[in-house]
Amino acid sequence: MESHCRVLELVLGTLAIIHLVLAQDQHAGFISLDCGLPAEELSPYDERWTGLRFTSDATYIQRGKTGRIQANRESEFSKPYTTLRYFPNGTRNCYNLSVEKGRKYLVRATFVYGNYDGLNIKPKFDLYLGPYPWTTIDLQGEVDSGRVEMFHIPTSNSLQICLVKNGATTPLISALEIRPIVNNTYTTVSGSLNLLFRTFLNKSETEIKYPSDRYDRVWTWLFRNEWTQIYTTLQVNNLNDVYVPPEAALTTAATPTNTNSPLMINWTSRNVDNQYYLYTHFAEIQELRTNDTREFNMTWNGEHYYGPLVPPKFNGITVFSRSGKSCKGGECSLQLKRTNRSTLPPLLNALEVYTVIHFPQSETNENEVVSMQNIKTTYGISRISWQGDPCVPQRLMWDGLNCSNTDMSTPPRITYLNLSSSGLTGTIAASIQNLTQLETLDLSNNNLTGDVPEFLGNMKSLVFINISRNDLSGSIPQALQRKGLELYPQGNPRLCFSGSCLLPKPKPFPVAIVASLASFISLNFFFCTALRRPPFISSSVNVTNANPPVSSIQTNKRRFVYSEVTNMTNNFQRVVGEGGFGIVYHGTLNVNKQVAVKLLSQSSTQGYKQFKAEVDLLMRVHHTNLVNLVGYCNEGDNLALIYEYMPNGDLRHHLSGKGDRSIINWGIRLRIALEAALGLEYLHIGCIPAMVHRDVKTTNILLDEQFKARLADFVMQRTTRSFPVGGESHVSTMIAGTPGYLDPQYYRTSRLTEKSDVYSFGIVLLEMITNQPVIDQSREKSHITQWVEFELISGDIRTIMDPNLQGDYDSHSAWRVLDLAMSCANPSSTKRPSMSQVVVELKECLASENSRRNMRRGRMESHSPAKVSMLIDTGMLPVAR
Ligand SMILES: *[C@@H]1O[C@H](CO)[C@@H](O)[C@H](O)[C@H]1NC(C)=O
Ligand SMILES: *[C@@H]1O[C@H](CO)[C@@H](O)[C@H](O)[C@H]1NC(C)=O
Ligand SMILES: *[C@@H]1O[C@H](CO)[C@@H](O)[C@H](O)[C@H]1NC(C)=O
Ligand SMILES: *[C@@H]1O[C@H](CO)[C@@H](O)[C@H](O)[C@H]1NC(C)=O
Ligand SMILES: *[C@@H]1O[C@H](CO)[C@@H](O)[C@H](O)[C@H]1NC(C)=O
Ligand SMILES: *[C@@H]1O[C@H](CO)[C@@H](O)[C@H](O)[C@H]1NC(C)=O
Ligand SMILES: *[C@@H]1O[C@H](CO)[C@@H](O)[C@H](O)[C@H]1NC(C)=O
Ligand SMILES: *[C@@H]1O[C@H](CO)[C@@H](O)[C@H](O)[C@H]1NC(C)=O
Ligand SMILES: *[C@@H]1O[C@H](CO)[C@@H](O)[C@H](O)[C@H]1NC(C)=O
Ligand SMILES: *[C@@H]1O[C@H](CO)[C@@H](O)[C@H](O)[C@H]1NC(C)=O
């Protein structure tokens, strides 16, 4: 084993200088915090035994409450350890200490429970150094106090020490002490050194601390029966040794009483993987006769470790490990054995043992930490989770953030920042621009004022900005209207678009004109625009994001190679759906983005060229109520489309009662209907030429993680069934649609128009109202429209409504939706409303249903306040009642 003996033979002059500098600098950089010291008590104060100046921790942490150990136990501890700070709230609470990056520090934390709360519940919790787990503090044993210490080199100018709950008990801390030490001591191959024990071999039952130890290392006494104590009253020089063990520790030593036995120090560790670093300190402190020799070898777990060693007379030396040593099965044994020529037994004055802690996970990029800190300060954000490192550890990530989780050794970067509804005031913080890998920025629903800053447009990775519902003014910078950037500026009354300070007027697109235009416009001119309409005048409508983005032309969709498709689907392992055009697989993109991968069967496509045209077209379709395309693959015969994954299945599934929360109430059905209608409306009038979905049905209305409705499958319709050839749009070449939903006019004209979608949508509405099968041959009136017409004769809406609703709906809105559904499903296309009209009608129905629910909720609240968490309007499905 390699080890190293450190005997410094420095020139005396150098020594004197070092000594002088250290003497001057003894306090420099020391941080001594008496945690929980109340403001009214004297702070700072000089601690009685060490003379070190302790201050209250109040300016280093904003959280926690202060406490004091039980009075009858105060005499057991010196003053800094009698008060404490405890943290009933928050999972992680952090101290922020100012240190010098790259410098080596001793970091010590002390914990005394002392039944401060009178509950006798001793705590157990974790201690973190920044994002790194340091150790578990367990005060649940016999002794309810403890101390941990580490040598650590901070990687930035601030050091975060965090207490993290790991169970039900309340973390606490009594004192925090930070001492800079010289750089070239206690070095490791990698990692930091966590103190296991530091002892001087003495019977006296005392401790050595500052000022005896200039670095304020704490040395505890250790002695065994089989040892003999030796000591000297003479001076022992410790300054030849960079480790400068305190003189008080060197003036005493132990030798084995049986002079032929080795001197043994054994310990066991529960963690068998520990790597140990040993620092053994020696000085000959006996006046040896000329014919006497003291010489010994050191063994570590039976193997030669260092030697032979003759301790220098009245001069300290340190033998230390240069690399970590392990112990078999956690059983460690250090032995000092006299050599054959030694006339005296071995001796040991002091010993330090450390274990290595590795910090493999990188801290968040330092610049971004500073930016986040600035943002936090600028807006006075006081979220309890906003402490410590923003991104790591992942389970303690600040809320409202998401970070790139690449490999452990790369500092994470912030990719997502959501500060919506956070009560922000003032202007958009300039620090945001330093989050250079930010992709999503949500500042909606605050009170932000001032201009929309230019820099947002220059942040290359941004693809989504929501600044809606603030009080921003001025005009939107040109840079923000770039491709691939989705911007939601709605709800800022003083904000102007495109430099012109006039609010854009909604442009009606008469369907007839669009339809006739369609056949003349080639696909090269295909584009979709956002629909802008005056704000809907109803106080009680909550549609999940009904406003489409201003810029909907996305370019961040990607072409994938086939091997990437194989990889993202984990070799096509999980089938999530199957359609006429191929099988849909579950996939994962960039570790955490779920996607649905539709692998097109060979027969379903019309060749590469059309597929490509189709994809190009789809790339420009983007709406919050459509399942969006993430990318595609066209490598040889392998054609695949990659969509956003919709984790909550389709509407049919939920109506059938097979969903987790089996019953969708009437309000939620209306919201879903409205959202689907908005998606369809966008295809019809937001795109030029209009897109006809061609297969609107309940199984194509998918629900995203927020249960927001998204129309699916408007993709393959064109490619596979009636891809417009030579400008002959809307002419179907194959049978389209799904029986039952298909526009009856189609059979006569072979033409599918927007109104065909309206018909299908009417059928969807009927299904949502009645929960009847669309076609049921066993029913006398086999088609759902016939069945409804028949039931309508009775004039009783209850016989028509889905019995699962249990009568819990506003019959007025039910009638209105039923009328709407029937007019959509009118056999004559000219009598059907447009999707825009459907949207308006559904909004009003939803508003009336919501106001009914709010009234009822108000009534219920007065009776049973505890039971009213119905989540009606938040987009969540209620639990079956
Ligand atoms: C902290 O917890 C207490 C008790 O649980 C609660 O009353 C208090 O509001 C919490 N404070 C914060 C800031 O969360
Ligand atoms: C920590 O303190 C330093 C300086 O004392 C400051 O610059 C930094 O922003 C603080 N960090 C946090 C997370 O409070
Ligand atoms: C300690 O060493 C590191 C790197 O070796 C260096 O960056 C730093 O400045 C040194 N600090 C002192 C106080 O010498
Ligand atoms: C220490 O450990 C060694 C080797 O495991 C063993 O031989 C010795 O008896 C132990 N000594 C004591 C005092 O436990
Ligand atoms: C060493 O010398 C002393 C006298 O100076 C004598 O008493 C002792 O026996 C000698 N010891 C050995 C081991 O020779
Ligand atoms: C002490 O170590 C030296 C160097 O490895 C070795 O030659 C010698 O035999 C050892 N002596 C004893 C008594 O173990
Ligand atoms: C962004 O970071 C740079 C350092 O990289 C710094 O100089 C600048 O002040 C920061 N800007 C803001 C607005 O925080
Ligand atoms: C904006 O500020 C006003 C008055 O200060 C307040 O009433 C309103 O709730 C705030 N709005 C938001 C979204 O925080
Ligand atoms: C709409 O949603 C917001 C929050 O999402 C809620 O505060 C408000 O009460 C809702 N309005 C209605 C009418 O349900
Ligand atoms: C996908 O790629 C990643 C990294 O490139 C690899 O770790 C993983 O094993 C791959 N998965 C499959 C199913 O090939």
XYZ file of C-alpha atoms and ligand atoms in Angstrom, residues 60 62 96-99 157-160 369-370 373-374 376-377 386-389 398, ligand 2:
35
model
C -28.490 33.272 6.598
C -35.395 32.861 6.008
C -26.722 30.038 2.311
C -23.183 30.855 3.364
C -20.764 33.013 1.535
C -17.481 31.224 0.844
C -18.998 31.338 -3.891
C -21.949 30.245 -1.884
C -22.329 27.093 0.130
C -25.783 25.750 0.757
C -28.404 29.609 -10.209
C -27.486 33.284 -10.045
C -31.649 33.934 -7.427
C -32.084 37.294 -9.139
C -36.474 35.184 -6.893
C -35.291 38.456 -5.368
C -37.221 27.581 -3.702
C -34.212 26.822 -1.567
C -30.968 25.077 -2.281
C -29.995 24.034 -5.751
C -37.907 23.990 -7.267
C -26.207 33.177 -1.174
O -25.448 34.259 -0.727
C -24.711 34.889 -1.737
C -23.847 35.956 -1.126
O -23.917 35.974 0.223
C -25.666 35.473 -2.740
O -24.955 36.079 -3.782
C -26.518 34.357 -3.304
O -27.461 34.886 -4.178
C -27.214 33.614 -2.198
N -27.858 32.458 -2.763
C -29.028 32.033 -2.324
C -29.543 30.796 -2.966
O -29.661 32.608 -1.459
